[in-house]
Short mmCIF file of C-alpha atoms in Angstrom, two decimals:
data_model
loop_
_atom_site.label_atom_id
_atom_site.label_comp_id
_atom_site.label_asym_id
_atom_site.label_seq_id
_atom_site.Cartn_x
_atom_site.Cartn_y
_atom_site.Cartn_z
CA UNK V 157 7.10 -4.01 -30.26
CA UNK V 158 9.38 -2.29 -27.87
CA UNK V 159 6.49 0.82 -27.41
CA UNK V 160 3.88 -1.46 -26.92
CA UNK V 161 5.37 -3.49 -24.38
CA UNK V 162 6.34 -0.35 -22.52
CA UNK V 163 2.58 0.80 -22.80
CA UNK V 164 1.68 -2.66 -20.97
CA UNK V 165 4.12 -1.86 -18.38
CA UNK V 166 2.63 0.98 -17.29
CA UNK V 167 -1.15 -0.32 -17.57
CA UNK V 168 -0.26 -2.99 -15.49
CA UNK V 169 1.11 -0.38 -12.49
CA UNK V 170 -2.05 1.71 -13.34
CA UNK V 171 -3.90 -1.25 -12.51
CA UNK V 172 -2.44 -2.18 -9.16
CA UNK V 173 -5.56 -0.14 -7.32
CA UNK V 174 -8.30 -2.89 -9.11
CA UNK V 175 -6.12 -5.67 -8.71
CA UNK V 176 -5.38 -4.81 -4.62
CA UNK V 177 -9.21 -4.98 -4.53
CA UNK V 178 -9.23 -8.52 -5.80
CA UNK V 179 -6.51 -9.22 -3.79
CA UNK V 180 -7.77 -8.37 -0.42
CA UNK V 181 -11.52 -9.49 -1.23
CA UNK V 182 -9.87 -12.82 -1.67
CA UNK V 183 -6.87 -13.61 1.08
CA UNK V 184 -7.56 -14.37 4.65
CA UNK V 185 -6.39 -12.63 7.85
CA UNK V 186 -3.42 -14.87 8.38
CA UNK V 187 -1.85 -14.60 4.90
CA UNK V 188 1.66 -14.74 3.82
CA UNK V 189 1.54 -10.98 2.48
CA UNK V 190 1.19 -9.47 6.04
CA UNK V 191 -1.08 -6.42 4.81
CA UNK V 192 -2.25 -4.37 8.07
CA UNK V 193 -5.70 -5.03 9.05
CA UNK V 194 -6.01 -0.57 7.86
CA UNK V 195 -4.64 -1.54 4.47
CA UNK V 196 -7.17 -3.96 3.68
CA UNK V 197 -10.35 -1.84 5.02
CA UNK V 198 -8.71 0.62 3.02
CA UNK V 199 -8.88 -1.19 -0.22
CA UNK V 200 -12.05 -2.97 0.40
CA UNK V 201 -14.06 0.60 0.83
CA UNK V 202 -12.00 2.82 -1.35
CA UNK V 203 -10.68 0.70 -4.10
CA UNK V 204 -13.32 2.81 -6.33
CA UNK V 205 -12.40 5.98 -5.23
CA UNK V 206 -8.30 5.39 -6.40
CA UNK V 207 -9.24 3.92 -9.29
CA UNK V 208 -11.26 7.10 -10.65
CA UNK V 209 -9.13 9.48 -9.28
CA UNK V 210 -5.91 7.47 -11.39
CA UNK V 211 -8.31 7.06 -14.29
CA UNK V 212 -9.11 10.82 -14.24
CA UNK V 213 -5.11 12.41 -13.50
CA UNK V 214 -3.25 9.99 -13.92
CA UNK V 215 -3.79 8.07 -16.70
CA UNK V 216 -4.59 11.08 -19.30
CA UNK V 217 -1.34 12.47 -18.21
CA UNK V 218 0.50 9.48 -18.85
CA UNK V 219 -1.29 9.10 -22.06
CA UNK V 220 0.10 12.26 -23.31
CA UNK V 221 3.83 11.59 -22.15
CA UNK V 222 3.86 8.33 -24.10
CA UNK V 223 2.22 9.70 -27.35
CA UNK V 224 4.36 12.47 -27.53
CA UNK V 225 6.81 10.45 -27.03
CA UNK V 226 6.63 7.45 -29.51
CA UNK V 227 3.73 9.48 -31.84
CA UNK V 228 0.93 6.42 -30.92
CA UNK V 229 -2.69 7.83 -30.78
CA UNK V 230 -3.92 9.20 -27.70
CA UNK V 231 -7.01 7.23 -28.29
CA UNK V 232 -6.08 3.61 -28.63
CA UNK V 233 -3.78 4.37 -25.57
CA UNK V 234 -6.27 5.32 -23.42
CA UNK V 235 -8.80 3.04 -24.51
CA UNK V 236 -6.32 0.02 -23.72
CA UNK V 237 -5.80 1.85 -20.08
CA UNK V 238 -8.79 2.53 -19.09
CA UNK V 239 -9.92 -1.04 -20.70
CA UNK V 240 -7.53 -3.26 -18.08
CA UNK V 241 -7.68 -0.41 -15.21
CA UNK V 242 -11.50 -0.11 -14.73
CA UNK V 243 -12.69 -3.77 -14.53
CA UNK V 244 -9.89 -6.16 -16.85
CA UNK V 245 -7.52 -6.39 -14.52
CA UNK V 246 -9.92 -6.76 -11.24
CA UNK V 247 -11.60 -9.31 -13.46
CA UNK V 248 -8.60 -11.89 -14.05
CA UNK V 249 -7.21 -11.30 -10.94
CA UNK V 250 -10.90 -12.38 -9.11
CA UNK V 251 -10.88 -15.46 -11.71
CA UNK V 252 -6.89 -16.16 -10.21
CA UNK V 253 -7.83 -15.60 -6.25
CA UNK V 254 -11.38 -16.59 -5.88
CA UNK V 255 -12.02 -20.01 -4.09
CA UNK V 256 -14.47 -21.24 -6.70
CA UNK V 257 -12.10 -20.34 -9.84
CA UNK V 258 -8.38 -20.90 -9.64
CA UNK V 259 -8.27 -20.68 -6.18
CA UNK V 260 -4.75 -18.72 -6.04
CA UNK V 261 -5.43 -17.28 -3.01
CA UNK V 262 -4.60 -20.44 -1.49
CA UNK V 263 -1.05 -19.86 -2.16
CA UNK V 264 -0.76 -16.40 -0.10
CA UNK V 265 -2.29 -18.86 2.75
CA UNK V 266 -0.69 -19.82 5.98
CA UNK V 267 -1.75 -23.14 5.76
CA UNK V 268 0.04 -24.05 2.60
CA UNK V 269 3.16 -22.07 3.38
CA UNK V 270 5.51 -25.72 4.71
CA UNK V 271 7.38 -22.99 6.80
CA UNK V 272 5.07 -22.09 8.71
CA UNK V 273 2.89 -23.97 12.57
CA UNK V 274 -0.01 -23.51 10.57
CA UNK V 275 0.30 -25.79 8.18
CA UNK V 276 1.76 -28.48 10.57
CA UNK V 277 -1.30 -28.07 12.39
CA UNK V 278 -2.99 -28.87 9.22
CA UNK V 279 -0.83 -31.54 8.09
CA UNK V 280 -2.67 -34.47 10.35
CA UNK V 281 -1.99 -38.32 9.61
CA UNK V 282 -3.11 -41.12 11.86
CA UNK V 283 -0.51 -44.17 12.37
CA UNK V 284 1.36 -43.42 8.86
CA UNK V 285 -1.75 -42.59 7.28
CA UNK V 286 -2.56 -38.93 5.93
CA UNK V 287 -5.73 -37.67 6.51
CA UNK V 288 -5.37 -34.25 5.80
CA UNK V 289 -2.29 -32.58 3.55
CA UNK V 290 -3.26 -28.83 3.36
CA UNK V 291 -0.75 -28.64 -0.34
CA UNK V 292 -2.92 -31.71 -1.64
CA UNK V 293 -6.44 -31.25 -0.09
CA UNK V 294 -6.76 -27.19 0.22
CA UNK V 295 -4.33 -25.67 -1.51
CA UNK V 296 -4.65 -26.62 -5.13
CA UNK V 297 -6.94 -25.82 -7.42
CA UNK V 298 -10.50 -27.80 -8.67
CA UNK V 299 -10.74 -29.47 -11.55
CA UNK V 300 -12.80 -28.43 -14.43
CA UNK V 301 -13.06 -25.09 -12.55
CA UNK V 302 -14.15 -23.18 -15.26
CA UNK V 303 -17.11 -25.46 -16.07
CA UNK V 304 -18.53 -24.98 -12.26
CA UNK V 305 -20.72 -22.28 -12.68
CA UNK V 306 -20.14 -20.99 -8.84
CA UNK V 307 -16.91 -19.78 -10.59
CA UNK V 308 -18.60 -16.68 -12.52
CA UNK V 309 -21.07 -16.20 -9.67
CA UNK V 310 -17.93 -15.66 -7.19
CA UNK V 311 -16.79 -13.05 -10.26
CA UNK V 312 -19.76 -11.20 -10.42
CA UNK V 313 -20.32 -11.31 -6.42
CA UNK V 314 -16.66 -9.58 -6.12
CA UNK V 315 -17.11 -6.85 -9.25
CA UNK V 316 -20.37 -5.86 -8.96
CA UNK V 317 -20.02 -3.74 -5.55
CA UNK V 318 -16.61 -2.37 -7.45
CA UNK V 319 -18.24 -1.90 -10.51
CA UNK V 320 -21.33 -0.26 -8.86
CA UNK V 321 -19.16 2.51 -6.53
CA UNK V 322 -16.86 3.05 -9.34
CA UNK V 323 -19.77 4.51 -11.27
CA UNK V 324 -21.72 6.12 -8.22
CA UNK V 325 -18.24 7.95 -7.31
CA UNK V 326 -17.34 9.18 -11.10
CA UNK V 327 -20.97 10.14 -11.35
CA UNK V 328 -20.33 12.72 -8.41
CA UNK V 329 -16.92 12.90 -8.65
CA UNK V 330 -16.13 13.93 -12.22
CA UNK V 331 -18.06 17.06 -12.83
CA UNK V 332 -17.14 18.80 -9.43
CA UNK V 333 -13.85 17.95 -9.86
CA UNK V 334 -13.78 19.46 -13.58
CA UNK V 335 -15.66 22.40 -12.32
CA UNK V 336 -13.32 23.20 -10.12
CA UNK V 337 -10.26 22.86 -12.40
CA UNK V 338 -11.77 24.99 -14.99
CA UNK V 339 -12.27 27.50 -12.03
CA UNK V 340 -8.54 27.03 -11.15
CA UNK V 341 -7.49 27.20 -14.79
CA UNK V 342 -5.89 30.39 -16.62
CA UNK V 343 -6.23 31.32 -20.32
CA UNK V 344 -2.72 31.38 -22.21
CA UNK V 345 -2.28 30.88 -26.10
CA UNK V 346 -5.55 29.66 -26.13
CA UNK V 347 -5.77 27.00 -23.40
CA UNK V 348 -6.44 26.46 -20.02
CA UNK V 349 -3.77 25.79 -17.71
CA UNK V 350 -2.89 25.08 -14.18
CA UNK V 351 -0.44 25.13 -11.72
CA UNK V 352 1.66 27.71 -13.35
CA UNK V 353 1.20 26.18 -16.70
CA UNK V 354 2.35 22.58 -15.70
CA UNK V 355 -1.33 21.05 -16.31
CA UNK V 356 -3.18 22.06 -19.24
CA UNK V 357 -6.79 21.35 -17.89
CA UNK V 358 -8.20 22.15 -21.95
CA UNK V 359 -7.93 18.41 -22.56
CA UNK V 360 -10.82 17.32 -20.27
CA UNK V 361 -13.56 17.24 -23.17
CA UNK V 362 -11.10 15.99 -26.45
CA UNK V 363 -12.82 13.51 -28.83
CA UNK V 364 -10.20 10.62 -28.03
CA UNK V 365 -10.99 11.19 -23.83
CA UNK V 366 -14.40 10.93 -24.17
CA UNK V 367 -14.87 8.39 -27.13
CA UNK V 368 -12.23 6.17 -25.08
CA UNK V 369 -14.65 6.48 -21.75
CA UNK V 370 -17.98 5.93 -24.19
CA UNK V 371 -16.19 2.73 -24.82
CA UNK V 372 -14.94 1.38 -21.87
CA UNK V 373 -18.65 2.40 -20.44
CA UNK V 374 -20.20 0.56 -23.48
CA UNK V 375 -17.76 -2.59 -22.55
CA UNK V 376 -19.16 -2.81 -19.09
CA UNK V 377 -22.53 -2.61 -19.91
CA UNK V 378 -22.62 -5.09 -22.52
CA UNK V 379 -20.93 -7.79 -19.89
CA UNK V 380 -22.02 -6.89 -16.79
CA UNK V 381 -25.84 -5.54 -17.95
CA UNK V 382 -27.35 -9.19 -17.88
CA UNK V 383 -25.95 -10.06 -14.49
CA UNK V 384 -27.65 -6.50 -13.38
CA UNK V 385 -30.85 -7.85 -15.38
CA UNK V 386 -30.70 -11.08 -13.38
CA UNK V 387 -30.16 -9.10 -10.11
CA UNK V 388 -33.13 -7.36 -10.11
CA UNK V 389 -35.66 -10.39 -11.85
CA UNK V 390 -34.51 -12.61 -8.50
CA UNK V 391 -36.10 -10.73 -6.25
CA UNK V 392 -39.01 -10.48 -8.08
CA UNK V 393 -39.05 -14.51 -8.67
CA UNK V 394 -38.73 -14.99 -4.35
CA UNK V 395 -41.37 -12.58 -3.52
CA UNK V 396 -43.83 -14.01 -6.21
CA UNK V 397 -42.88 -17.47 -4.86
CA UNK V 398 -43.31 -16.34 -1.61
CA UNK V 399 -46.80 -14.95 -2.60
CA UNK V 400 -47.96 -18.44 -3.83
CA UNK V 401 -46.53 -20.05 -0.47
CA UNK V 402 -48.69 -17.59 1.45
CA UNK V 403 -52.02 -17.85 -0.65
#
């Protein structure tokens, strides 16, 4: 439907902060993108801090526009936003980049642009014989890439610092930020507003809001609660091994 397609539009520009993450966790220095060396510290250290701040003004206000505008519920909207804009999208687009997966990054690569000295300086044959052809040898993917199980450890190695800030920065982030928009706020008709009336800041604590945000929370700790299970058992396993080394 013409609504829904809109909806995904939008989700996927909402979701350009998780997926830059991915991006420049994944691409060398000499890529084909020519990102600034300030743009991708930038991303690498606050990639979590964008995507609360658009999860927390940006996407309830464009919740509203679009269900007022084509009468969807607020709820399923923001639960599909918040679904592909806190971990989704960063997700796929780690399984797309990563070496050990689909190994797309390859593509955004120097080396396997045919344009480019890097990639004759890759492209070595000896007397008619090829010995190295970067397109063939290192810039295509594995197969069977999704049965190698370095492929989900290379997921979980990229989202869990992500996933970990994202929750250490909403954590602090949330309530002094409400506070202080309650503080801003002015009573009229029997809501809060802002900003001469432009934001109404009454919204913060509606059922759909924080049912949505129960859910996305309850999505990420189903998936990503063994992996923080088997995080802290390793250590425990090397010291213990290292215990029966020593005695």
């Amino acid at each position: 439907q013409p609504p829904g397609c809109c909806w995904c539009c939008i989700v996927a520009v909402l979701s350009l902060p998780s997926v830059a993450f991915a991006l420049v966790a994944a691409i060398p220095s000499n890529n084909t993108l020519q990102f600034s060396a300030w743009w991708v510290k930038f991303f690498h250290y606050q990639a979590a801090l964008v995507i609360v701040l658009v999860d927390m003004f940006i996407t309830p206000l464009a919740v509203a526009m679009f269900s007022d505008a084509t009468g969807m519920r607020r709820s399923m909207l923001s639960m599909a936003a918040r679904l592909f804009t806190m971990w989704l999208a960063a997700v796929l687009s780690t399984l797309y980049l990563t070496t050990h997966c689909m190994n797309g990054w390859a593509q955004l690569w120097n080396v396997c642009d045919e344009n480019t000295e890097d990639y004759k300086l890759f492209n070595i044959s000896l007397g008619g014989n090829p010995i190295l052809e970067p397109k063939a040898d290192l810039c295509s993917a594995k197969e069977s890439w999704w049965s190698d199980s370095a492929c989900p450890r290379a997921v979980v190695n990229t989202m869990a610092p992500l996933l970990v800030s994202k929750m250490v920065t909403r954590a602090f982030l949330q309530p002094l930020i409400t506070l202080l928009r309650w503080q801003m706020s002015y009573p009229e008709g029997g809501q809060l507003y802002m900003l001469r009336g432009l934001i109404c800041t009454s919204r913060s604590l509606e059922p759909g809001q924080q049912a949505s945000l129960l859910v996305t929370w309850a999505e990420v700790a189903l998936l990503w609660g063994a992996f923080v299970l088997v995080a802290a058992i390793s250590p425990c396993g090397s010291w213990s091994q290292h215990v029966d080394v020593q005695s």
